[in-house]
PDB file of N, CA and C in Angstrom:
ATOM      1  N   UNK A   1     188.816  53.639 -67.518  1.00 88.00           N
ATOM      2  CA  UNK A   1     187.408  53.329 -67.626  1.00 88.00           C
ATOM      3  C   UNK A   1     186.787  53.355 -66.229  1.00 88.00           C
ATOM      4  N   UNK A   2     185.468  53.920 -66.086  1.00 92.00           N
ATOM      5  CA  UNK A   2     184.830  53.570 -64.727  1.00 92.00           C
ATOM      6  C   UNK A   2     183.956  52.491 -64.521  1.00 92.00           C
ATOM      7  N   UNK A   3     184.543  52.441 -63.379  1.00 92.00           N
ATOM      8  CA  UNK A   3     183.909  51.515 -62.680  1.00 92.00           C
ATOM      9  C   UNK A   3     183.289  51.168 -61.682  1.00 92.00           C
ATOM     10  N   UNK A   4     182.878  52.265 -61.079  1.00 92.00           N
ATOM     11  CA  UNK A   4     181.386  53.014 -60.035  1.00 92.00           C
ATOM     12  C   UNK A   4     181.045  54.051 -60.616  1.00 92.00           C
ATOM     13  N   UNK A   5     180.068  54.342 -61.304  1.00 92.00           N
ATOM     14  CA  UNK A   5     179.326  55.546 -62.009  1.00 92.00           C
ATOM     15  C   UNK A   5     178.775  56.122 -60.809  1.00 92.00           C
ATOM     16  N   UNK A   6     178.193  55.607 -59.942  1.00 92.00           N
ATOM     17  CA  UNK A   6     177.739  56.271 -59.200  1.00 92.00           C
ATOM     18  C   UNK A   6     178.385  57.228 -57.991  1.00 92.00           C
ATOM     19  N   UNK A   7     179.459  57.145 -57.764  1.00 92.00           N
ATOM     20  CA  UNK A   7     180.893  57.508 -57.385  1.00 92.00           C
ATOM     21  C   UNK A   7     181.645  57.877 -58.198  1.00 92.00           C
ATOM     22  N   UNK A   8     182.184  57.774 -59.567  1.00 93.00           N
ATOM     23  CA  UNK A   8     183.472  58.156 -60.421  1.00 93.00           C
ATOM     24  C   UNK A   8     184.261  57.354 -60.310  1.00 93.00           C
ATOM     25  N   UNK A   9     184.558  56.516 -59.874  1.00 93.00           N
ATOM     26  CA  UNK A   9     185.769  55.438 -59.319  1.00 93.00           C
ATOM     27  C   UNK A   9     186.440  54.729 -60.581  1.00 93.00           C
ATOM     28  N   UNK A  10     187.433  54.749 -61.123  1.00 93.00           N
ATOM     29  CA  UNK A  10     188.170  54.501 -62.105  1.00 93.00           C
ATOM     30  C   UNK A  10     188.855  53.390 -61.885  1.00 93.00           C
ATOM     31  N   UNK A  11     188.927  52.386 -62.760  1.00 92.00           N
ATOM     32  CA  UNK A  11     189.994  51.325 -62.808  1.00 92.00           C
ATOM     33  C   UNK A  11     191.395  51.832 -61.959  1.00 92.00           C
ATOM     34  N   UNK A  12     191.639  52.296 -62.781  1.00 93.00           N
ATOM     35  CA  UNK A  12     193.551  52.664 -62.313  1.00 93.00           C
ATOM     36  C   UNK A  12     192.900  53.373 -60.720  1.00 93.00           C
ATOM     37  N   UNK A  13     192.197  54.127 -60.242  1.00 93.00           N
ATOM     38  CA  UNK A  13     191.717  54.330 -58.677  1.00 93.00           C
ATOM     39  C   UNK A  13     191.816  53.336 -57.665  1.00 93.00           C
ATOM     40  N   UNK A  14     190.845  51.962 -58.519  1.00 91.00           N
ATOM     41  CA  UNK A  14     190.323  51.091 -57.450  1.00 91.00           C
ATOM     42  C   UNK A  14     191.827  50.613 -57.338  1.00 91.00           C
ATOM     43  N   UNK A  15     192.824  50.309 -58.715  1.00 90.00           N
ATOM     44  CA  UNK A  15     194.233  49.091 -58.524  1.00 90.00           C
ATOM     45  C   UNK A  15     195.493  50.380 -57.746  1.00 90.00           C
ATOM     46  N   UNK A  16     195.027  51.747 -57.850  1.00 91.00           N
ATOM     47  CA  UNK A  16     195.834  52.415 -56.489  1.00 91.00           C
ATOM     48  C   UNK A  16     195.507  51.998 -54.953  1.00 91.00           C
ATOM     49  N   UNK A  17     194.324  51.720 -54.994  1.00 89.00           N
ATOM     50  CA  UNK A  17     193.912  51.399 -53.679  1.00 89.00           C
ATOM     51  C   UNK A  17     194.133  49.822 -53.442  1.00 89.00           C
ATOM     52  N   UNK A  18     194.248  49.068 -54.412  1.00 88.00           N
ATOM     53  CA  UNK A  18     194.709  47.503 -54.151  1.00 88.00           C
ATOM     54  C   UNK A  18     196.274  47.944 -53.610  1.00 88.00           C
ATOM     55  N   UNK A  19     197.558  48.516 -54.305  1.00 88.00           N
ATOM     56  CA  UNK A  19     198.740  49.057 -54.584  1.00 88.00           C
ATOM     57  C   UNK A  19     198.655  49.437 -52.803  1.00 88.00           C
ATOM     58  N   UNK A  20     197.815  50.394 -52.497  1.00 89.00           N
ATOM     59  CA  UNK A  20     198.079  50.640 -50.606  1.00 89.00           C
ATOM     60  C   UNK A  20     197.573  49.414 -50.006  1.00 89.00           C
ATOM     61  N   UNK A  21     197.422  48.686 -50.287  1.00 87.00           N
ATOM     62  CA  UNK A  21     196.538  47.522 -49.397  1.00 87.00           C
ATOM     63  C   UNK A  21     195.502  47.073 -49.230  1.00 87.00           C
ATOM     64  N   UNK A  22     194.671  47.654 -49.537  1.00 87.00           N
ATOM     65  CA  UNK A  22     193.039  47.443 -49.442  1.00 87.00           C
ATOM     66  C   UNK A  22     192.798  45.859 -50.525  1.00 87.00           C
ATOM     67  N   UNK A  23     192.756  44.634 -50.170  1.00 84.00           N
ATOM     68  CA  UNK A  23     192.231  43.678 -51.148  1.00 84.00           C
ATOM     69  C   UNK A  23     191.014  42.919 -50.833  1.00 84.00           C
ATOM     70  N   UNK A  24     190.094  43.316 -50.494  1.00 88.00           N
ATOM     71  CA  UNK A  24     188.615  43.429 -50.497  1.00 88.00           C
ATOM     72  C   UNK A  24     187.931  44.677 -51.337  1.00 88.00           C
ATOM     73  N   UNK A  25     186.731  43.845 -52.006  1.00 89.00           N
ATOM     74  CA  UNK A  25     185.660  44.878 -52.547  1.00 89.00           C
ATOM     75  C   UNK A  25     185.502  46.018 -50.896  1.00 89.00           C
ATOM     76  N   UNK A  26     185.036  45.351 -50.062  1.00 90.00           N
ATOM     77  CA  UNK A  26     185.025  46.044 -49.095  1.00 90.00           C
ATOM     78  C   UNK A  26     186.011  47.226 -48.612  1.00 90.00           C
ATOM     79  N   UNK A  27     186.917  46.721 -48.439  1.00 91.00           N
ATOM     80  CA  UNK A  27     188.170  47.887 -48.670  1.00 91.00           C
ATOM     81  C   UNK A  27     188.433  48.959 -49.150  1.00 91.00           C
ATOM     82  N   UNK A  28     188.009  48.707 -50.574  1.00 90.00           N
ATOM     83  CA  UNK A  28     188.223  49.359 -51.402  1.00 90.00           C
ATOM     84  C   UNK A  28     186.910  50.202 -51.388  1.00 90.00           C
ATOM     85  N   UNK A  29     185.652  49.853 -50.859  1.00 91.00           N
ATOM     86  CA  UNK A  29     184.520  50.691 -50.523  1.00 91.00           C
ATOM     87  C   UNK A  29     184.972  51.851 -49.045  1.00 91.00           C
ATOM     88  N   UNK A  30     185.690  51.248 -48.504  1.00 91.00           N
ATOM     89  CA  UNK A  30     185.714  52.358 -47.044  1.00 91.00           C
ATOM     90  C   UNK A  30     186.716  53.083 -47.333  1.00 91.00           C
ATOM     91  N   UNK A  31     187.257  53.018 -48.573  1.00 88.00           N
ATOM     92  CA  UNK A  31     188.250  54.178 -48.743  1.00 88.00           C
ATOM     93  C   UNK A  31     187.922  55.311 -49.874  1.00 88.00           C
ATOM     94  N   UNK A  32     186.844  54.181 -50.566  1.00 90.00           N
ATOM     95  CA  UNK A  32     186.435  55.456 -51.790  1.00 90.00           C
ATOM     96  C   UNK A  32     185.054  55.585 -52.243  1.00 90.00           C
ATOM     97  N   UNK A  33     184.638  54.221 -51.098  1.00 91.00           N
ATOM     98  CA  UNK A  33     182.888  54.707 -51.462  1.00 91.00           C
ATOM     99  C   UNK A  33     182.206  53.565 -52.780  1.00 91.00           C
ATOM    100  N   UNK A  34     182.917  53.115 -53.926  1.00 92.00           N
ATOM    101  CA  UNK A  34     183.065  52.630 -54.556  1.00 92.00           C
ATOM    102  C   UNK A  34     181.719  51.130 -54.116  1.00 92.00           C
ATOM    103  N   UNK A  35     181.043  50.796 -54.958  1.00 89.00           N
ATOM    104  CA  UNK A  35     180.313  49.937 -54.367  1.00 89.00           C
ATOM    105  C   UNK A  35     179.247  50.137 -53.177  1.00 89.00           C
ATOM    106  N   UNK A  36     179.060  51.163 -52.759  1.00 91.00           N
ATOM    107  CA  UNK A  36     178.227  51.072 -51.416  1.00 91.00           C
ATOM    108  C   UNK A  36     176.946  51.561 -51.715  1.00 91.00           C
ATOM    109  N   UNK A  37     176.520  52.066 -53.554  1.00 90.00           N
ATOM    110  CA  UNK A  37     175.333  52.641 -53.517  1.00 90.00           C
ATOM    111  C   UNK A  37     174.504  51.310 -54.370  1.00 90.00           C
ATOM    112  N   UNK A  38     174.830  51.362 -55.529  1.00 90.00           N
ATOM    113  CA  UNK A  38     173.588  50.492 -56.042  1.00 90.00           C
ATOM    114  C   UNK A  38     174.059  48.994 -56.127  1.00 90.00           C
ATOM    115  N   UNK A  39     175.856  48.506 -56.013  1.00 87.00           N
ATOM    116  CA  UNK A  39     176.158  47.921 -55.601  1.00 87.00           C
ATOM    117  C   UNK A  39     176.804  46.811 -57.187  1.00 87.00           C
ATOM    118  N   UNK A  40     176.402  47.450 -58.460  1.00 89.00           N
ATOM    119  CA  UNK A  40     176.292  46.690 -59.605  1.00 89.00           C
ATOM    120  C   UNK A  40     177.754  46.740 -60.196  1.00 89.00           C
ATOM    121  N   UNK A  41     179.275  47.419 -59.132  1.00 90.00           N
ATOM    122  CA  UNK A  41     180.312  47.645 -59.532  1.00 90.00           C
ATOM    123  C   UNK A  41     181.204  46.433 -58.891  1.00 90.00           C
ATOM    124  N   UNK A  42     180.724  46.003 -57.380  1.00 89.00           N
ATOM    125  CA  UNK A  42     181.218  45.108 -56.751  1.00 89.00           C
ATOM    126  C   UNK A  42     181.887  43.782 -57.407  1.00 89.00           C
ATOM    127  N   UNK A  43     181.725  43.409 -58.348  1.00 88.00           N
ATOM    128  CA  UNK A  43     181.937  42.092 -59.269  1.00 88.00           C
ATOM    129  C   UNK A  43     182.898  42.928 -59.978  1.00 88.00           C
ATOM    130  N   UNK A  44     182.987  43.658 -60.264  1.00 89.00           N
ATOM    131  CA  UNK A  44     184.078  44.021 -61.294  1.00 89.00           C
ATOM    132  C   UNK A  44     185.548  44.836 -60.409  1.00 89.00           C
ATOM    133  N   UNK A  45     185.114  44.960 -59.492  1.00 90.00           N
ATOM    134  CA  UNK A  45     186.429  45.766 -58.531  1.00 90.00           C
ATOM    135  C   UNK A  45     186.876  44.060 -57.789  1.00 90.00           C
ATOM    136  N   UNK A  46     186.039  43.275 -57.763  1.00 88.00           N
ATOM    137  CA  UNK A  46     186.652  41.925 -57.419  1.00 88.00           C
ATOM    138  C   UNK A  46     187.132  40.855 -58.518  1.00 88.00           C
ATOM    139  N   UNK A  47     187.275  41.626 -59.446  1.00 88.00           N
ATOM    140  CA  UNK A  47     187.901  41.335 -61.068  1.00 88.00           C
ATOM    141  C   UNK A  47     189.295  42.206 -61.139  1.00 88.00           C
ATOM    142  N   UNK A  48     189.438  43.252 -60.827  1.00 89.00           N
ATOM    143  CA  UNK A  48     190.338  43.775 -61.144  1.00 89.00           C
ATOM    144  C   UNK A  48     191.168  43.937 -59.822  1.00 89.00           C
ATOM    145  N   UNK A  49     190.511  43.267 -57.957  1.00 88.00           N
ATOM    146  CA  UNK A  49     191.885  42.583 -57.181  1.00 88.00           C
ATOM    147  C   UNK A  49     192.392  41.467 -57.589  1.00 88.00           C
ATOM    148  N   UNK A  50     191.394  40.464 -57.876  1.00 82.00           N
ATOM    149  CA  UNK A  50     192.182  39.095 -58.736  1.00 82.00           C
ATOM    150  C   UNK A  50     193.264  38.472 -57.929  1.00 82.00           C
ATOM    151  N   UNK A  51     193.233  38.874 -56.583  1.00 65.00           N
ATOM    152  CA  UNK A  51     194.044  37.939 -55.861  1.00 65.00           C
ATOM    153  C   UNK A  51     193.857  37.583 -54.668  1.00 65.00           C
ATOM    154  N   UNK A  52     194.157  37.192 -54.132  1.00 60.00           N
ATOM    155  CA  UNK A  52     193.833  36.735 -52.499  1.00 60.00           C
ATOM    156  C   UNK A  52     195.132  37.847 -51.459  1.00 60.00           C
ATOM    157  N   UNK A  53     194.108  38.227 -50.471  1.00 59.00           N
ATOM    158  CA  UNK A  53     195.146  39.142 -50.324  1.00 59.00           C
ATOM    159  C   UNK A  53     196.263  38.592 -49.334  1.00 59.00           C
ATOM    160  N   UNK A  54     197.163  39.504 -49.511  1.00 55.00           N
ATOM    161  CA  UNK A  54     198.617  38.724 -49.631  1.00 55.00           C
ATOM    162  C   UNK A  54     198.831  39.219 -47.428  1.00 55.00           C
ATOM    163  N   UNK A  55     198.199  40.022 -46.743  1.00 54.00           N
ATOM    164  CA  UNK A  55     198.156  40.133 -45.468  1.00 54.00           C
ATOM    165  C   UNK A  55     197.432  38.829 -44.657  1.00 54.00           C
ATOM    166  N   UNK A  56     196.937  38.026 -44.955  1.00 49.00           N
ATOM    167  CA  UNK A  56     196.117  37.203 -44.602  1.00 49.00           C
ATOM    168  C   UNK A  56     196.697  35.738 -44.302  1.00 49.00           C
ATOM    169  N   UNK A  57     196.608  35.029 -43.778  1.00 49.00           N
ATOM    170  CA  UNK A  57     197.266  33.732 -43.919  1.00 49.00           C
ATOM    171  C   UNK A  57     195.984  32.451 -44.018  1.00 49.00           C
ATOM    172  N   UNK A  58     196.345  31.614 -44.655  1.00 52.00           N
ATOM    173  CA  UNK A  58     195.427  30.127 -44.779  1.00 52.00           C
ATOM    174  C   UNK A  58     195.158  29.898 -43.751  1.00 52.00           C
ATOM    175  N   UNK A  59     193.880  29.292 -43.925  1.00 52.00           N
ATOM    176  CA  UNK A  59     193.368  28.858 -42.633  1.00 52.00           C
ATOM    177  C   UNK A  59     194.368  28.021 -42.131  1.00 52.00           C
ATOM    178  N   UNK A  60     194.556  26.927 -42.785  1.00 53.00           N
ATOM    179  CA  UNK A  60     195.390  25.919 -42.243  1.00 53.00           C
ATOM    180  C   UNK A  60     196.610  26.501 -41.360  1.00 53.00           C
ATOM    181  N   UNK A  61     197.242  27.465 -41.836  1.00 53.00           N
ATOM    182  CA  UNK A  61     198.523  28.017 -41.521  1.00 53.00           C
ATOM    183  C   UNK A  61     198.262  28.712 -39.908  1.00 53.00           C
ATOM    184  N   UNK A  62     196.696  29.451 -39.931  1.00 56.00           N
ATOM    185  CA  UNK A  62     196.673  30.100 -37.918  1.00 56.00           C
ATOM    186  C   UNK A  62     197.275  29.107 -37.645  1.00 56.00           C
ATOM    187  N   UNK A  63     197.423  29.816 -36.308  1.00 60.00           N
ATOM    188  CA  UNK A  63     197.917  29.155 -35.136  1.00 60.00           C
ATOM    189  C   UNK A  63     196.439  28.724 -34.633  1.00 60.00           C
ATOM    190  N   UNK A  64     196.580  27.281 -33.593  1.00 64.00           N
ATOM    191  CA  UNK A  64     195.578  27.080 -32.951  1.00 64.00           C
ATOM    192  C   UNK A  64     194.861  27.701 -31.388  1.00 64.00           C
ATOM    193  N   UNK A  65     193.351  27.706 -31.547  1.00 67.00           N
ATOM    194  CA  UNK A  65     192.781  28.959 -30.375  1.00 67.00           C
ATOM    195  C   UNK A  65     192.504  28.119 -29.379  1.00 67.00           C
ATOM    196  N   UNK A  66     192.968  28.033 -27.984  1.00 71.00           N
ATOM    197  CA  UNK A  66     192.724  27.182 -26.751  1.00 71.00           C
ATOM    198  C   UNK A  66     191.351  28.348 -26.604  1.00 71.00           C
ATOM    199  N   UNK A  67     190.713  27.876 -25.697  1.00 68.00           N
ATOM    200  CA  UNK A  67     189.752  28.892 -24.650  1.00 68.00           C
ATOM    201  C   UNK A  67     190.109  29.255 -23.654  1.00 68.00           C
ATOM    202  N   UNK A  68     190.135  30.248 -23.332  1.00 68.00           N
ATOM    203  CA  UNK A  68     191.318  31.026 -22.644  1.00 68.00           C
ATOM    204  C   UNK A  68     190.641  30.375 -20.961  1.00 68.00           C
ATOM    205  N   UNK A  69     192.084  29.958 -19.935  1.00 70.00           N
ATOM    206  CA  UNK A  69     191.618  29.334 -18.792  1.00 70.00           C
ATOM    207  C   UNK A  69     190.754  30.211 -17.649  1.00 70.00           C
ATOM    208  N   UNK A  70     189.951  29.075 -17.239  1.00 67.00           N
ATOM    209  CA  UNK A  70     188.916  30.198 -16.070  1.00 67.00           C
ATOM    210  C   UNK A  70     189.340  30.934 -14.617  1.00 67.00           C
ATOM    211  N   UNK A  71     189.292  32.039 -14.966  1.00 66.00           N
ATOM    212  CA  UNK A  71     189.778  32.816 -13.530  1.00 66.00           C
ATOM    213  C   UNK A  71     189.647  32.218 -12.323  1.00 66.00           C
ATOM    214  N   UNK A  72     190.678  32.252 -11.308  1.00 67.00           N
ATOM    215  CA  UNK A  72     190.689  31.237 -10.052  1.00 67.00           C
ATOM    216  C   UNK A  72     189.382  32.879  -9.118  1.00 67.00           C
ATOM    217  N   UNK A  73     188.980  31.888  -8.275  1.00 63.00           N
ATOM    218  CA  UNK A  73     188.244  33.005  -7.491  1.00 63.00           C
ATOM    219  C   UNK A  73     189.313  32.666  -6.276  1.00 63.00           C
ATOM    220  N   UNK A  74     189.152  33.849  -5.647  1.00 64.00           N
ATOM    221  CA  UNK A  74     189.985  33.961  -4.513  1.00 64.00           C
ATOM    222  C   UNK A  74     189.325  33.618  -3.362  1.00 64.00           C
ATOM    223  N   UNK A  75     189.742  32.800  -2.281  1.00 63.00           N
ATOM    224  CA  UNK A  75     189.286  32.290  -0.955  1.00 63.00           C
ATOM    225  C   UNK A  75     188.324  33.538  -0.897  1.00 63.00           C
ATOM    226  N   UNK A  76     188.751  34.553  -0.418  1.00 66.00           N
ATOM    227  CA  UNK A  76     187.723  35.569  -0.115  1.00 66.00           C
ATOM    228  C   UNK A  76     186.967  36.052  -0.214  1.00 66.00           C
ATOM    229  N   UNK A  77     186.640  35.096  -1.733  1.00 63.00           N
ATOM    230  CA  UNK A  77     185.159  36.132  -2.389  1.00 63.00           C
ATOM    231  C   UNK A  77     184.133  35.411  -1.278  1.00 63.00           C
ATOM    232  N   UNK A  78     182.811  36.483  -1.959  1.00 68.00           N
ATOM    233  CA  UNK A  78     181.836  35.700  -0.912  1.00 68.00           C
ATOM    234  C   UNK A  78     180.750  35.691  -2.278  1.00 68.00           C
ATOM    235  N   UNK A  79     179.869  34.875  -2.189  1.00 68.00           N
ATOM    236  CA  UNK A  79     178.854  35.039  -2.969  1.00 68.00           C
ATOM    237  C   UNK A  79     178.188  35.784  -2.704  1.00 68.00           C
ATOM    238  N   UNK A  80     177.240  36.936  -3.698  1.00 68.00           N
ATOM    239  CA  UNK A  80     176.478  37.834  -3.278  1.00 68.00           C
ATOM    240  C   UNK A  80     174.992  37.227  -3.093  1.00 68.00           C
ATOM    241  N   UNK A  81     174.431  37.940  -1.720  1.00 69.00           N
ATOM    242  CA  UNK A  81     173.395  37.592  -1.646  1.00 69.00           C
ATOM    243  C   UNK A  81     172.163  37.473  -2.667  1.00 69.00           C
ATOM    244  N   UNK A  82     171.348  36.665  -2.538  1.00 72.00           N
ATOM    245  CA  UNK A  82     170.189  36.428  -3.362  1.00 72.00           C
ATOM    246  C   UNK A  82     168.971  37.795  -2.924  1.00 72.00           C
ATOM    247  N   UNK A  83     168.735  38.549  -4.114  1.00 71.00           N
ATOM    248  CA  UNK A  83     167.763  39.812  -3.658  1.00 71.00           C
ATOM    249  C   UNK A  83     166.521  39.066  -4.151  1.00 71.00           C
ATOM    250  N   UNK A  84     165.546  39.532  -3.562  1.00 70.00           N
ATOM    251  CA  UNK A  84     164.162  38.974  -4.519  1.00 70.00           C
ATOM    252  C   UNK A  84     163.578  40.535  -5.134  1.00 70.00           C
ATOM    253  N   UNK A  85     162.874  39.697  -6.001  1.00 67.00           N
ATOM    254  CA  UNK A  85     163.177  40.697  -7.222  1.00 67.00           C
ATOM    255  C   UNK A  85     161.689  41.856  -6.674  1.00 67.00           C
ATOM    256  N   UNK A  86     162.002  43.048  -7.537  1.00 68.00           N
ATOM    257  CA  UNK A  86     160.856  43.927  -7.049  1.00 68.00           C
ATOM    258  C   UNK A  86     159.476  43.603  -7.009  1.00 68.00           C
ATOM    259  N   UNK A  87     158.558  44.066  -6.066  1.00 70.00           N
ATOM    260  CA  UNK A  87     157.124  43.818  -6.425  1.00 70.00           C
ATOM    261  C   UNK A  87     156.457  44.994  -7.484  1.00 70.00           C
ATOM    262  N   UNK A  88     155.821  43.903  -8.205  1.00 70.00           N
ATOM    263  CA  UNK A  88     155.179  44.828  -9.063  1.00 70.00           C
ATOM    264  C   UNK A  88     153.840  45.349  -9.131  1.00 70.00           C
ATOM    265  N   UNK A  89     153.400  46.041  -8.903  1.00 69.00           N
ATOM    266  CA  UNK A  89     152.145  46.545  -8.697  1.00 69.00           C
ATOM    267  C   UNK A  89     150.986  46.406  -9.341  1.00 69.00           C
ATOM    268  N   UNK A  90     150.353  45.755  -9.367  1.00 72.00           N
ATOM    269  CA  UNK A  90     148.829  45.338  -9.981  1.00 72.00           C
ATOM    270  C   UNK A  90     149.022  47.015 -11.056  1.00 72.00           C
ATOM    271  N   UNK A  91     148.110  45.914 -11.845  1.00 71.00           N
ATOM    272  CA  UNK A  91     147.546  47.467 -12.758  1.00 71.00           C
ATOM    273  C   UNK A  91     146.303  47.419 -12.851  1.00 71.00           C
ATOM    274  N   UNK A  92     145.760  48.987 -12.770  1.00 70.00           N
ATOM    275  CA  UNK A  92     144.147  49.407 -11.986  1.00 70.00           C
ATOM    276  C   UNK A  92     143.216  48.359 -13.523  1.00 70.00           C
ATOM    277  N   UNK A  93     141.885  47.998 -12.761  1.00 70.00           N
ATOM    278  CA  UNK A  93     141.210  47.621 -14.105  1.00 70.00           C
ATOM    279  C   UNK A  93     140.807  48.521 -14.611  1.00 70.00           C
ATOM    280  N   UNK A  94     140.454  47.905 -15.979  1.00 73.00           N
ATOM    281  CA  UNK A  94     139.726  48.551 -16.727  1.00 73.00           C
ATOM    282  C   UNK A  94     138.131  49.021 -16.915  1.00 73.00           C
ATOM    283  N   UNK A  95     137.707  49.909 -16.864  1.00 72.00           N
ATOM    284  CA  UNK A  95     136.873  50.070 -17.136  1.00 72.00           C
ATOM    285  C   UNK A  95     136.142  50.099 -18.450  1.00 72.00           C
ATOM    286  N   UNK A  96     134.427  49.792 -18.484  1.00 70.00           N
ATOM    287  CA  UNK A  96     133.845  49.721 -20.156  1.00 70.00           C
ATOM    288  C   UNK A  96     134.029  50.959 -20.116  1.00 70.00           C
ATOM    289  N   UNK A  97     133.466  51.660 -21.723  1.00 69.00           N
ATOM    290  CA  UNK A  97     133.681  52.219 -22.299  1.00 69.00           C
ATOM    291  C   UNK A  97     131.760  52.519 -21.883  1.00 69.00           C
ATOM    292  N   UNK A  98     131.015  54.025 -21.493  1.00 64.00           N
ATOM    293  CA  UNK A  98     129.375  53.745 -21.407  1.00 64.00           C
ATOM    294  C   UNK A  98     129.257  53.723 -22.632  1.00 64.00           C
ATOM    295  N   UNK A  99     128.061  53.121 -22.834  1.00 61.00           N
ATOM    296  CA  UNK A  99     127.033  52.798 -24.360  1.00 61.00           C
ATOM    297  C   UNK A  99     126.969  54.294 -24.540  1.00 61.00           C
ATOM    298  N   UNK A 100     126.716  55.002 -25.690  1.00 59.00           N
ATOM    299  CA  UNK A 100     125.774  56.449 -25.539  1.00 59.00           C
ATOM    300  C   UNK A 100     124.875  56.105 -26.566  1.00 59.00           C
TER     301      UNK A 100
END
């Protein structure tokens, strides 16, 4: 049965592409297009992954992210001088427009 008309995308298509890995609607769009036009297939290709994908780990389970430590500056740097910034040049006035 299909299940992107607007593409052709077939049940047994989208669960070949679950079968290589793809377990996102998304996924399964950058490999076959599936979902990316009118968008009314997306709910049903996330019916027929039906699982959480199995590459991924629980949040709980990461590892925890330090912020990575701040680069030492070396005795030698020097601070760069302070430039002042360009001058900018007036802009000519305007003139009226004559009555005619």
């Amino acid at each position: 049965m299909y299940v992107c008309s607007c593409f052709g995308i077939t049940e047994d298509q989208v669960r070949a592409h679950a079968a290589a890995g793809a377990c996102t609607p998304r996924q399964i769009a950058a490999t076959s297009g599936a979902g990316t036009d009118c968008g009314s297939c997306v709910r049903r290709i996330q019916g027929l992954l039906g699982r959480p994908c199995p590459r991924r780990e629980p949040a709980a389970a990461a590892p925890e992210r330090r912020a990575p430590e701040p680069a030492a500056v070396p005795a030698t740097a020097r601070p760069l001088p302070a430039t002042p910034a360009p001058a900018l040049s007036p802009r000519p006035a305007r003139t009226p427009a004559a009555a005619v």
